[in-house]
């Protein structure tokens, strides 16, 4: 997921403080009914209000600080006595998203922990296991962001949420680290991917104790979490560790080792530039590796500043959204992934982990980004954002968000299908019934934006605390909860048996049943379009043809769309394969500055 999109959502529209509801909660009281013994040692959790058994902050690997920085995760040590599992572990190092300290460096390198949510009668059973991989552009986020208790209890599944190294600690390719590797896996560049693989191995060893079936594991995640799932699908190291996958607004693109290391590509902050900024350019491999592992987090993250290079750590852009580091993420490193581009692996079932898959996007993926763009949005009374031109704003969102679907759903699904794998289902999330704040109509400003489907899948709508009542107003709670219940049923059914079924919803056909006219499920409330099946794939050829011939798109509209895509090109909003085509189209159809 693009960093700026993530930041725009995180700001919570700039209308009120957001915050993580879990951080303000009182520590729960341990419950003896949750006590169990793992291979690591004994553990005690607590009971949630809905009866779910919950265990928080379970370590699945050792701290990644010091000599373990930029190395494969090491096995966690056992503990004596009964370990309380009633509080979340610290997040991995990242810039804070909270209104009170936005841009401040927070987190700990001792962060490889996970959380488990289970129905109260789960122990001794073989329930399906669902592992949530959080999003956040691979530079922020935490396992504490989603409460899995409702999904676990309502759908009778074991829900696991995991953490993994972020930013430069999670993705870093440099020859000094490869040359001084202690173990073959230490030569990797995707340390975050190694963390996720370690968590999957932990699940394989320990989840039966919680009542989960280690032979029925579904990985699912949104945004960067979806992209990391794509990487797990392509990783030989993850083979056999999961059995189904759900990618929500993910992607199948990767950086090469050269792009991640050398300053000769569109990627920000290749490692050679970071090394130069730290003053290690003339060091030998051993000296460089040693210096890197001794570098303070503040100094390391400061080299990734994208706006105020050496100023203060409180980085912001536009009108208040925290700025975050751009990194080459998901690197074809030849260790965790083959050196071939990730997307190319999909053309042969021998080169990717062929499991049943769900892929999907939201209808208005990029409106969350555009709401923070002063060229597209004005502020009434200096406070309430609204589109400068609603018709054009919607057109820009439509055409830019279609690009995400093309590269995250239609193209990879076609490649996988041609490789002979047909267990693919696809969706588009259309719910756009947010409320208003003062003079801001959030339904018009955000629509069905990036990440909006996740609360429906977890059945919890308090993710933005103060802003939740605006984003998810009480007036549509009944229809919203009905849509949420059906989506949870589809997701859990897929995890249970490899096919998305719901008694409260229509049949969800496979995307690949009719290759010429594939089917995707549209999720919306009954008050709007409802849950229904859409027919037809999108493609770059169709996108370009529509942009040129669509009667509702004027010349000025067309150039505005292309100008926006050019503006956000370096933020990776445009998938790399589409950039050449879009640049050529803009050059032939529009002049610089034309509106």
Coordinates of C-alpha atoms in Angstrom, one line a residue:
X1 CA 0.0 0.0 0.0
X2 CA 1.2 3.5 -0.8
X3 CA 2.6 5.4 2.2
X4 CA 0.5 8.5 1.5
X5 CA -2.7 6.6 1.3
X6 CA -1.9 5.0 4.6
X7 CA -1.1 8.3 6.2
X8 CA -4.3 10.0 4.8
X9 CA -6.5 7.3 6.4
X10 CA -4.5 7.4 9.6
X11 CA -5.1 11.1 10.0
X12 CA -8.8 10.1 10.4
X13 CA -9.7 13.0 8.1
X14 CA -8.2 15.6 10.3
X15 CA -11.5 16.2 12.0
X16 CA -10.9 14.7 15.4
X17 CA -8.3 12.7 17.4
X18 CA -8.2 9.1 16.3
X19 CA -6.2 6.8 18.5
X20 CA -6.2 3.1 19.1
X21 CA -9.1 2.0 21.4
X22 CA -7.0 -0.8 22.8
X23 CA -4.4 1.5 24.2
X24 CA -6.8 3.3 26.5
X25 CA -8.5 0.1 27.8
X26 CA -8.0 -1.1 31.3
X27 CA -5.9 -4.3 31.6
X28 CA -8.2 -7.3 31.7
X29 CA -8.2 -9.6 34.7
X30 CA -6.6 -13.0 34.0
X31 CA -9.1 -15.9 33.9
X32 CA -8.1 -19.3 35.0
X33 CA -10.3 -20.8 32.4
X34 CA -7.9 -19.6 29.8
X35 CA -4.8 -21.1 31.3
X36 CA -3.0 -23.6 29.0
X37 CA 0.5 -24.9 28.4
X38 CA 2.5 -24.4 25.1
X39 CA 5.8 -25.8 24.2
X40 CA 7.2 -22.4 25.3
X41 CA 5.6 -22.5 28.7
X42 CA 2.3 -21.9 30.5
X43 CA 0.1 -19.0 29.6
X44 CA -3.0 -17.3 31.0
X45 CA -5.3 -15.0 29.1
X46 CA -8.7 -13.4 29.8
X47 CA -12.3 -13.6 28.7
X48 CA -13.7 -10.8 26.5
X49 CA -17.1 -9.3 27.1
X50 CA -18.6 -11.6 24.4
X51 CA -17.1 -14.7 26.0
X52 CA -14.1 -15.0 23.7
X53 CA -11.0 -16.4 25.2
X54 CA -8.1 -14.0 24.4
X55 CA -4.3 -14.2 24.8
X56 CA -2.3 -11.1 23.9
X57 CA 1.4 -10.5 23.5
X58 CA 2.6 -14.1 22.9
X59 CA 6.2 -14.1 21.7
X60 CA 6.9 -16.2 18.6
X61 CA 10.6 -15.1 18.1
X62 CA 13.3 -13.4 20.1
X63 CA 14.0 -9.7 20.1
X64 CA 15.4 -8.3 16.8
X65 CA 17.5 -5.7 18.5
X66 CA 21.3 -5.6 18.6
X67 CA 23.0 -8.5 16.8
X68 CA 19.6 -9.9 15.7
X69 CA 18.8 -6.7 13.7
X70 CA 18.6 -7.6 10.0
X71 CA 18.8 -11.3 10.7
X72 CA 16.3 -14.0 10.4
X73 CA 14.1 -14.3 13.5
X74 CA 15.7 -16.5 16.2
X75 CA 13.7 -19.1 18.2
X76 CA 12.1 -17.7 21.3
X77 CA 13.2 -18.9 24.7
X78 CA 10.9 -20.8 27.0
X79 CA 9.8 -19.2 30.2
X80 CA 9.2 -20.4 33.7
X81 CA 5.9 -20.1 35.6
X82 CA 2.7 -18.9 34.1
X83 CA 3.0 -16.0 31.7
X84 CA 0.2 -13.4 31.7
X85 CA -1.1 -12.7 28.2
X86 CA -3.5 -9.9 29.0
X87 CA -1.8 -6.9 27.3
X88 CA -0.6 -6.1 23.8
X89 CA 3.1 -6.1 23.1
X90 CA 4.8 -2.9 21.9
X91 CA 4.6 -2.3 18.1
X92 CA 7.6 -2.6 15.9
X93 CA 9.5 0.7 15.4
X94 CA 7.6 3.2 13.3
X95 CA 6.6 6.9 13.3
X96 CA 3.5 7.5 15.4
X97 CA 0.2 8.2 13.8
X98 CA -1.5 9.6 16.9
X99 CA -2.6 13.2 16.8
X100 CA -0.8 14.0 20.1
X101 CA 2.7 12.8 18.9
X102 CA 2.3 12.4 15.1
X103 CA 5.7 11.7 13.5
X104 CA 7.5 10.7 16.7
X105 CA 9.5 7.5 16.6
X106 CA 7.8 4.8 18.7
X107 CA 7.9 1.1 19.2
X108 CA 10.5 -1.5 20.2
X109 CA 12.7 -3.9 18.3
X110 CA 11.5 -6.6 20.7
X111 CA 8.2 -6.8 18.8
X112 CA 7.7 -10.2 17.3
X113 CA 4.5 -11.1 19.2
X114 CA 1.0 -12.3 18.2
X115 CA -2.5 -12.4 19.7
X116 CA -5.0 -15.3 19.7
X117 CA -8.8 -15.1 19.9
X118 CA -10.9 -18.2 20.4
X119 CA -14.5 -19.2 21.1
X120 CA -15.0 -20.2 24.7
X121 CA -15.4 -23.9 23.9
X122 CA -12.5 -24.2 21.4
X123 CA -10.0 -26.3 23.3
X124 CA -9.8 -29.9 22.2
X125 CA -11.4 -29.0 18.8
X126 CA -10.0 -28.6 15.3
X127 CA -11.4 -25.2 14.3
X128 CA -10.2 -23.4 11.2
X129 CA -7.4 -20.9 11.9
X130 CA -7.4 -17.4 10.4
X131 CA -4.2 -15.3 10.6
X132 CA -4.6 -11.5 10.1
X133 CA -1.6 -9.6 8.6
X134 CA -2.1 -5.9 9.3
X135 CA -1.6 -3.2 6.7
X136 CA 0.2 0.2 6.9
X137 CA 2.4 0.5 3.8
X138 CA 4.9 -1.8 5.5
X139 CA 6.0 1.1 7.6
X140 CA 3.4 1.3 10.4
X141 CA 0.7 -0.8 12.1
X142 CA 0.4 -3.3 14.8
X143 CA -1.4 -6.6 15.7
X144 CA -3.4 -4.6 18.3
X145 CA -5.3 -2.7 15.7
X146 CA -8.0 -5.4 15.1
X147 CA -10.1 -7.0 17.8
X148 CA -10.7 -10.6 16.7
X149 CA -13.1 -11.6 19.4
X150 CA -16.3 -11.1 17.5
X151 CA -15.1 -12.9 14.4
X152 CA -13.8 -15.8 16.4
X153 CA -17.0 -16.2 18.5
X154 CA -19.6 -15.5 15.8
X155 CA -17.9 -17.7 13.1
X156 CA -16.4 -20.4 15.4
X157 CA -12.8 -19.8 14.2
X158 CA -9.4 -19.3 15.9
X159 CA -8.2 -15.8 15.0
X160 CA -4.5 -14.8 15.2
X161 CA -3.1 -11.3 14.6
X162 CA 0.6 -11.0 14.1
X163 CA 3.3 -8.3 14.1
X164 CA 6.4 -8.1 11.8
X165 CA 9.3 -5.8 11.3
X166 CA 8.5 -2.5 9.5
X167 CA 10.2 0.1 7.4
X168 CA 13.9 -0.2 7.1
X169 CA 14.1 -2.9 9.7
X170 CA 11.7 -5.1 7.8
X171 CA 13.0 -4.5 4.3
X172 CA 16.7 -3.8 3.7
X173 CA 19.0 -5.1 1.0
X174 CA 22.8 -4.6 1.3
X175 CA 25.8 -6.6 0.4
X176 CA 27.4 -6.0 3.8
X177 CA 24.6 -7.9 5.5
X178 CA 24.7 -10.7 2.9
X179 CA 28.5 -11.0 3.2
X180 CA 28.5 -11.3 7.0
X181 CA 25.4 -13.5 7.3
X182 CA 25.6 -16.2 10.1
X183 CA 23.0 -18.4 8.4
X184 CA 21.7 -18.7 4.9
X185 CA 18.4 -17.0 5.8
X186 CA 20.3 -14.0 7.1
X187 CA 21.2 -13.1 3.5
X188 CA 17.5 -12.1 2.9
X189 CA 16.2 -8.6 2.3
X190 CA 12.6 -9.3 3.4
X191 CA 13.1 -9.7 7.1
X192 CA 9.4 -8.9 7.6
X193 CA 8.5 -11.9 5.4
X194 CA 10.8 -14.1 7.5
X195 CA 8.9 -12.8 10.6
X196 CA 5.6 -13.8 9.0
X197 CA 7.0 -17.2 8.1
X198 CA 8.2 -17.7 11.7
X199 CA 4.7 -16.8 13.0
X200 CA 3.2 -19.4 10.6
X201 CA 5.6 -22.0 11.9
X202 CA 4.6 -21.0 15.5
X203 CA 0.9 -21.6 14.5
X204 CA 1.8 -25.0 13.1
X205 CA 3.4 -26.0 16.4
X206 CA 1.1 -24.4 19.0
X207 CA -2.3 -23.6 17.6
X208 CA -3.8 -27.0 18.4
X209 CA -3.5 -26.2 22.1
X210 CA -5.9 -23.3 21.6
X211 CA -8.3 -25.5 19.6
X212 CA -7.1 -24.7 16.1
X213 CA -6.4 -27.1 13.2
X214 CA -2.8 -26.5 12.0
X215 CA -3.7 -28.2 8.8
X216 CA -6.4 -25.6 8.0
X217 CA -4.8 -22.2 8.1
X218 CA -6.0 -19.2 6.1
X219 CA -3.9 -16.0 5.9
X220 CA -5.8 -12.8 5.2
X221 CA -4.8 -9.1 5.2
X222 CA -5.5 -5.7 3.8
X223 CA -3.3 -3.2 1.9
X224 CA 0.4 -4.0 2.8
X225 CA -0.9 -7.0 4.6
X226 CA -2.4 -8.1 1.3
X227 CA 0.9 -7.5 -0.5
X228 CA 2.7 -9.5 2.1
X229 CA 0.3 -12.3 1.5
X230 CA 1.1 -12.2 -2.2
X231 CA 4.8 -12.5 -1.1
X232 CA 3.9 -15.5 1.0
X233 CA 2.2 -17.1 -2.0
X234 CA 5.4 -16.6 -3.9
X235 CA 7.8 -17.7 -1.2
X236 CA 9.2 -21.3 -1.4
X237 CA 9.9 -20.9 2.4
X238 CA 6.2 -20.6 3.1
X239 CA 5.1 -23.7 1.2
X240 CA 2.8 -25.9 3.2
X241 CA 2.5 -23.4 6.1
X242 CA -1.0 -22.1 5.0
X243 CA -3.8 -23.5 3.0
X244 CA -5.9 -20.6 1.8
X245 CA -5.3 -16.9 1.2
X246 CA -7.4 -13.7 1.1
X247 CA -5.8 -10.5 -0.3
X248 CA -7.7 -7.3 0.4
X249 CA -6.5 -4.3 -1.7
X250 CA -3.1 -5.9 -2.0
X251 CA -0.6 -6.1 -4.8
X252 CA 1.7 -8.4 -6.7
X253 CA 4.6 -6.1 -7.4
X254 CA 8.2 -6.4 -6.0
X255 CA 11.5 -4.5 -6.2
X256 CA 14.6 -6.2 -7.5
X257 CA 17.7 -6.4 -5.4
X258 CA 19.3 -3.7 -7.6
X259 CA 16.4 -1.4 -7.2
X260 CA 16.3 -1.9 -3.4
X261 CA 20.1 -1.3 -3.1
X262 CA 21.2 1.1 -5.7
X263 CA 20.1 4.6 -6.7
X264 CA 19.1 3.8 -10.2
X265 CA 15.4 3.3 -10.0
X266 CA 12.1 4.9 -9.1
X267 CA 12.3 3.5 -5.6
X268 CA 13.0 5.9 -2.7
X269 CA 15.7 5.3 -0.2
X270 CA 17.7 2.4 -1.6
X271 CA 20.2 1.1 0.9
X272 CA 23.3 2.6 -0.8
X273 CA 21.8 6.0 -0.3
X274 CA 21.0 5.2 3.4
X275 CA 24.6 4.0 3.9
X276 CA 25.9 7.2 2.4
X277 CA 23.8 9.4 4.7
X278 CA 25.0 7.4 7.7
X279 CA 28.6 8.0 6.7
X280 CA 29.4 4.3 6.1
X281 CA 30.2 4.4 2.4
X282 CA 33.9 3.6 2.7
X283 CA 33.6 0.9 5.3
X284 CA 34.3 -2.7 4.6
X285 CA 31.5 -5.3 4.8
X286 CA 32.2 -6.4 8.4
X287 CA 32.6 -2.8 9.6
X288 CA 29.4 -1.7 7.8
X289 CA 27.3 -4.5 9.2
X290 CA 28.6 -3.8 12.7
X291 CA 28.0 -0.1 12.4
X292 CA 24.4 -0.7 11.0
X293 CA 23.5 -2.8 13.9
X294 CA 24.8 -0.3 16.4
X295 CA 23.1 2.7 14.7
X296 CA 20.4 4.1 16.9
X297 CA 16.8 3.8 15.6
X298 CA 16.5 7.6 15.6
X299 CA 19.5 8.0 13.3
X300 CA 18.5 5.1 11.1
X301 CA 14.9 6.3 10.6
X302 CA 16.1 9.9 10.1
X303 CA 17.8 8.9 6.9
X304 CA 14.4 8.0 5.5
X305 CA 12.8 11.4 6.1
X306 CA 11.0 12.3 2.9
X307 CA 10.3 16.0 3.5
X308 CA 12.3 17.6 6.3
X309 CA 15.5 15.6 5.9
X310 CA 17.5 16.5 8.9
X311 CA 15.1 18.8 10.8
X312 CA 12.8 17.4 13.5
X313 CA 11.4 13.9 13.7
X314 CA 7.8 15.4 13.5
X315 CA 7.4 15.1 9.8
X316 CA 4.2 16.3 8.1
X317 CA 2.9 17.1 4.6
X318 CA 0.0 19.0 3.1
X319 CA -2.3 20.1 5.9
X320 CA -1.3 17.9 8.8
X321 CA -1.0 14.3 7.7
X322 CA 2.0 12.6 9.2
X323 CA 4.8 11.9 6.7
X324 CA 6.2 8.4 6.6
X325 CA 9.3 6.9 5.0
X326 CA 9.1 5.4 1.6
X327 CA 10.9 2.1 1.3
X328 CA 11.5 -0.6 -1.3
X329 CA 9.2 -3.3 0.1
X330 CA 8.7 -6.9 -1.0
X331 CA 12.1 -7.4 -2.6
X332 CA 12.9 -10.3 -5.0
X333 CA 16.0 -11.2 -2.9
X334 CA 16.7 -14.7 -4.0
X335 CA 16.2 -16.0 -0.4
X336 CA 12.7 -15.4 0.7
X337 CA 11.5 -15.0 -2.9
X338 CA 13.0 -16.0 -6.2
X339 CA 14.9 -13.2 -8.0
X340 CA 12.3 -13.1 -10.7
X341 CA 9.6 -10.4 -10.3
X342 CA 6.8 -11.5 -7.9
X343 CA 4.1 -11.1 -10.5
X344 CA 5.9 -13.4 -13.0
X345 CA 5.9 -16.3 -10.5
X346 CA 2.1 -16.6 -11.0
X347 CA 2.4 -18.0 -14.5
X348 CA 3.5 -21.4 -13.2
X349 CA 1.9 -23.4 -10.4
X350 CA 5.4 -24.8 -9.6
X351 CA 6.7 -21.3 -8.7
X352 CA 3.9 -20.1 -6.3
X353 CA 2.0 -21.7 -3.5
X354 CA -1.2 -22.8 -5.2
X355 CA -4.0 -22.5 -2.7
X356 CA -7.6 -21.3 -2.9
X357 CA -7.6 -17.5 -3.1
X358 CA -9.9 -14.5 -2.6
X359 CA -8.8 -11.2 -4.1
X360 CA -10.6 -7.9 -3.9
X361 CA -10.5 -4.1 -3.8
X362 CA -12.8 -1.2 -2.7
X363 CA -14.6 0.8 -5.3
X364 CA -13.0 4.1 -4.3
X365 CA -9.6 3.0 -3.2
X366 CA -7.9 6.3 -3.6
X367 CA -10.4 8.8 -2.2
X368 CA -8.7 8.5 1.1
X369 CA -5.6 9.9 -0.5
X370 CA -7.3 12.6 -2.5
X371 CA -9.2 14.0 0.6
X372 CA -5.8 15.4 1.8
X373 CA -4.9 17.0 -1.6
X374 CA -5.4 20.8 -1.6
X375 CA -5.6 20.7 -5.4
X376 CA -8.7 18.5 -5.3
X377 CA -10.2 19.5 -1.9
X378 CA -11.0 22.8 -0.3
X379 CA -11.8 23.5 3.3
X380 CA -15.1 25.3 4.1
X381 CA -14.7 27.8 6.9
X382 CA -11.0 26.6 6.9
X383 CA -12.0 23.4 8.6
X384 CA -14.5 21.1 6.7
X385 CA -13.0 19.4 3.6
X386 CA -15.1 19.1 0.4
X387 CA -14.3 18.4 -3.2
X388 CA -13.6 21.5 -5.3
X389 CA -15.5 19.9 -8.2
X390 CA -17.4 16.8 -7.0
X391 CA -18.1 15.5 -10.5
X392 CA -14.4 15.6 -11.5
X393 CA -13.3 14.4 -8.0
X394 CA -15.5 11.3 -8.5
X395 CA -14.1 10.7 -12.0
X396 CA -10.5 11.0 -10.8
X397 CA -11.3 8.5 -8.1
X398 CA -13.1 6.1 -10.5
X399 CA -10.2 6.0 -13.0
X400 CA -7.4 5.9 -10.5
X401 CA -9.1 3.3 -8.3
X402 CA -9.8 1.1 -11.3
X403 CA -6.0 0.8 -11.8
X404 CA -5.7 -0.8 -8.4
X405 CA -8.3 -3.4 -9.3
X406 CA -6.6 -4.1 -12.6
X407 CA -3.2 -4.8 -11.0
X408 CA -4.5 -6.4 -7.7
X409 CA -7.3 -8.6 -9.1
X410 CA -7.9 -8.9 -12.8
X411 CA -4.4 -9.2 -14.1
X412 CA -3.1 -11.7 -11.4
X413 CA -6.3 -13.7 -11.5
X414 CA -6.0 -14.1 -15.3
X415 CA -2.3 -15.1 -15.0
X416 CA -3.1 -17.6 -12.3
X417 CA -6.0 -19.0 -14.2
X418 CA -3.9 -19.5 -17.3
X419 CA -1.5 -21.4 -15.2
X420 CA -4.3 -23.9 -14.5
X421 CA -5.3 -22.8 -11.0
X422 CA -9.0 -22.0 -10.9
X423 CA -9.9 -21.7 -7.2
X424 CA -10.1 -17.9 -7.3
X425 CA -12.9 -15.7 -6.0
X426 CA -13.0 -11.9 -6.4
X427 CA -14.9 -9.0 -4.9
X428 CA -15.4 -5.3 -4.9
X429 CA -16.5 -3.4 -1.8
X430 CA -19.0 -0.6 -2.5
X431 CA -20.4 0.5 0.9
X432 CA -20.3 4.3 0.9
X433 CA -22.8 5.4 3.6
X434 CA -20.6 7.4 6.0
X435 CA -22.2 10.3 7.8
X436 CA -21.4 14.0 8.0
X437 CA -19.2 16.2 10.1
X438 CA -20.3 19.8 10.1
X439 CA -20.1 20.9 6.4
X440 CA -18.3 17.7 5.3
X441 CA -20.2 14.9 3.7
X442 CA -18.0 11.9 4.3
X443 CA -19.9 9.7 1.9
X444 CA -19.0 12.1 -1.0
X445 CA -15.5 12.8 0.3
X446 CA -14.4 9.2 1.0
X447 CA -16.9 6.9 -0.7
X448 CA -16.0 3.2 -0.4
X449 CA -12.4 4.0 0.4
X450 CA -9.3 2.0 1.0
X451 CA -9.5 -0.2 4.1
X452 CA -13.2 0.4 4.7
X453 CA -14.1 -3.3 4.3
X454 CA -11.9 -4.4 7.2
X455 CA -14.3 -3.3 10.0
X456 CA -17.1 -5.2 8.3
X457 CA -15.0 -8.4 8.3
X458 CA -14.2 -8.1 12.0
X459 CA -17.7 -6.9 12.9
X460 CA -16.3 -3.9 14.9
X461 CA -16.8 -0.3 13.9
X462 CA -15.0 1.6 16.6
X463 CA -11.6 1.6 14.9
X464 CA -11.3 5.3 14.8
X465 CA -12.8 6.0 18.2
X466 CA -14.0 9.6 18.1
X467 CA -14.5 9.5 14.3
X468 CA -16.3 6.2 14.2
X469 CA -19.7 7.7 14.8
X470 CA -19.1 9.9 11.7
X471 CA -17.7 7.2 9.5
X472 CA -20.2 4.6 10.6
X473 CA -23.2 6.5 11.9
X474 CA -25.8 4.9 14.1
X475 CA -28.6 5.7 11.6
X476 CA -27.4 2.9 9.3
X477 CA -26.2 0.4 12.0
X478 CA -28.9 -2.2 11.2
X479 CA -28.1 -2.5 7.5
X480 CA -24.3 -2.1 8.1
X481 CA -24.4 -4.9 10.7
X482 CA -26.3 -7.1 8.3
X483 CA -23.7 -6.6 5.6
X484 CA -20.9 -7.2 8.1
X485 CA -22.5 -10.5 9.3
X486 CA -22.8 -11.8 5.8
X487 CA -19.2 -10.8 4.9
X488 CA -17.9 -12.5 8.1
X489 CA -19.8 -15.6 7.1
X490 CA -18.3 -15.7 3.6
X491 CA -14.7 -15.2 5.0
X492 CA -15.1 -17.8 7.7
X493 CA -16.7 -20.3 5.3
X494 CA -13.8 -19.9 2.9
X495 CA -11.4 -20.5 5.9
X496 CA -13.4 -23.5 6.9
X497 CA -13.8 -25.3 3.6
X498 CA -12.1 -23.4 0.8
X499 CA -15.3 -21.9 -0.7
X500 CA -17.0 -18.7 0.3
X501 CA -20.6 -19.5 1.3
X502 CA -23.2 -17.6 3.3
X503 CA -26.8 -18.5 4.1
X504 CA -27.6 -14.8 4.2
X505 CA -26.1 -14.0 0.8
X506 CA -26.2 -15.1 -2.8
X507 CA -23.9 -17.7 -4.4
X508 CA -20.4 -16.3 -4.9
X509 CA -19.2 -17.8 -8.2
X510 CA -15.6 -18.4 -8.9
X511 CA -13.9 -15.6 -10.8
X512 CA -12.4 -18.1 -13.3
X513 CA -15.5 -20.1 -14.2
X514 CA -16.0 -18.1 -17.4
X515 CA -12.6 -16.7 -18.5
X516 CA -14.1 -14.4 -21.0
X517 CA -16.7 -12.9 -18.6
X518 CA -15.4 -13.5 -15.1
X519 CA -17.6 -12.8 -12.1
X520 CA -16.9 -10.8 -9.0
X521 CA -19.0 -10.2 -5.9
X522 CA -20.1 -6.7 -5.0
X523 CA -20.6 -6.0 -1.3
X524 CA -23.0 -3.2 -0.5
X525 CA -25.9 -2.6 1.9
X526 CA -29.5 -3.5 1.0
X527 CA -30.3 0.2 1.1
X528 CA -28.0 0.7 -1.9
X529 CA -27.0 -1.9 -4.4
X530 CA -27.0 -4.9 -2.1
X531 CA -24.8 -8.0 -2.4
X532 CA -24.8 -9.0 -6.0
X533 CA -22.6 -10.4 -8.8
X534 CA -20.9 -8.2 -11.3
X535 CA -19.7 -9.6 -14.7
X536 CA -16.6 -8.7 -16.7
X537 CA -12.9 -8.0 -16.1
X538 CA -11.1 -4.8 -16.3
X539 CA -7.8 -4.3 -18.1
X540 CA -5.3 -1.6 -19.1
X541 CA -6.5 -1.7 -22.7
X542 CA -10.1 -1.2 -21.5
X543 CA -9.0 1.5 -19.1
X544 CA -7.2 3.5 -21.8
X545 CA -10.1 3.1 -24.2
X546 CA -12.6 4.3 -21.7
X547 CA -10.5 7.3 -20.7
X548 CA -10.2 8.3 -24.4
X549 CA -13.8 7.6 -25.4
X550 CA -16.0 7.9 -22.3
X551 CA -18.6 10.6 -23.1
X552 CA -18.8 11.8 -19.5
X553 CA -15.1 12.5 -19.5
X554 CA -14.1 15.9 -21.1
X555 CA -10.7 16.8 -22.3
X556 CA -10.1 18.8 -19.2
X557 CA -11.3 15.8 -17.0
X558 CA -9.0 13.5 -18.9
X559 CA -6.0 15.7 -18.3
X560 CA -6.9 16.2 -14.7
X561 CA -7.0 12.4 -14.2
X562 CA -3.6 12.0 -15.9
X563 CA -2.1 14.9 -14.0
X564 CA -3.2 13.4 -10.7
X565 CA -1.6 10.1 -11.7
X566 CA 1.6 11.9 -12.7
X567 CA 1.6 13.8 -9.4
X568 CA 1.4 10.5 -7.3
X569 CA 3.6 8.5 -9.6
X570 CA 6.6 8.5 -7.2
X571 CA 4.4 7.5 -4.3
X572 CA 3.7 4.1 -6.1
X573 CA 0.0 4.9 -6.5
X574 CA 0.5 3.8 -10.1
X575 CA 1.6 0.2 -10.3
X576 CA 5.0 0.1 -12.1
X577 CA 3.7 -1.8 -15.1
X578 CA 1.2 0.9 -16.0
X579 CA 3.5 3.9 -15.7
X580 CA 4.9 3.8 -19.2
X581 CA 1.4 3.6 -20.8
X582 CA 0.1 6.4 -18.6
X583 CA 3.1 8.7 -19.3
X584 CA 2.7 8.1 -23.0
X585 CA -1.0 8.8 -22.9
X586 CA -0.5 12.1 -21.0
X587 CA 2.2 13.2 -23.3
X588 CA 0.0 12.6 -26.4
X589 CA -3.2 13.9 -25.0
X590 CA -2.4 16.7 -22.6
X591 CA -0.1 19.7 -22.4
X592 CA 1.7 20.6 -19.2
X593 CA -0.5 22.5 -16.7
X594 CA -3.7 22.0 -18.8
X595 CA -6.9 21.7 -16.7

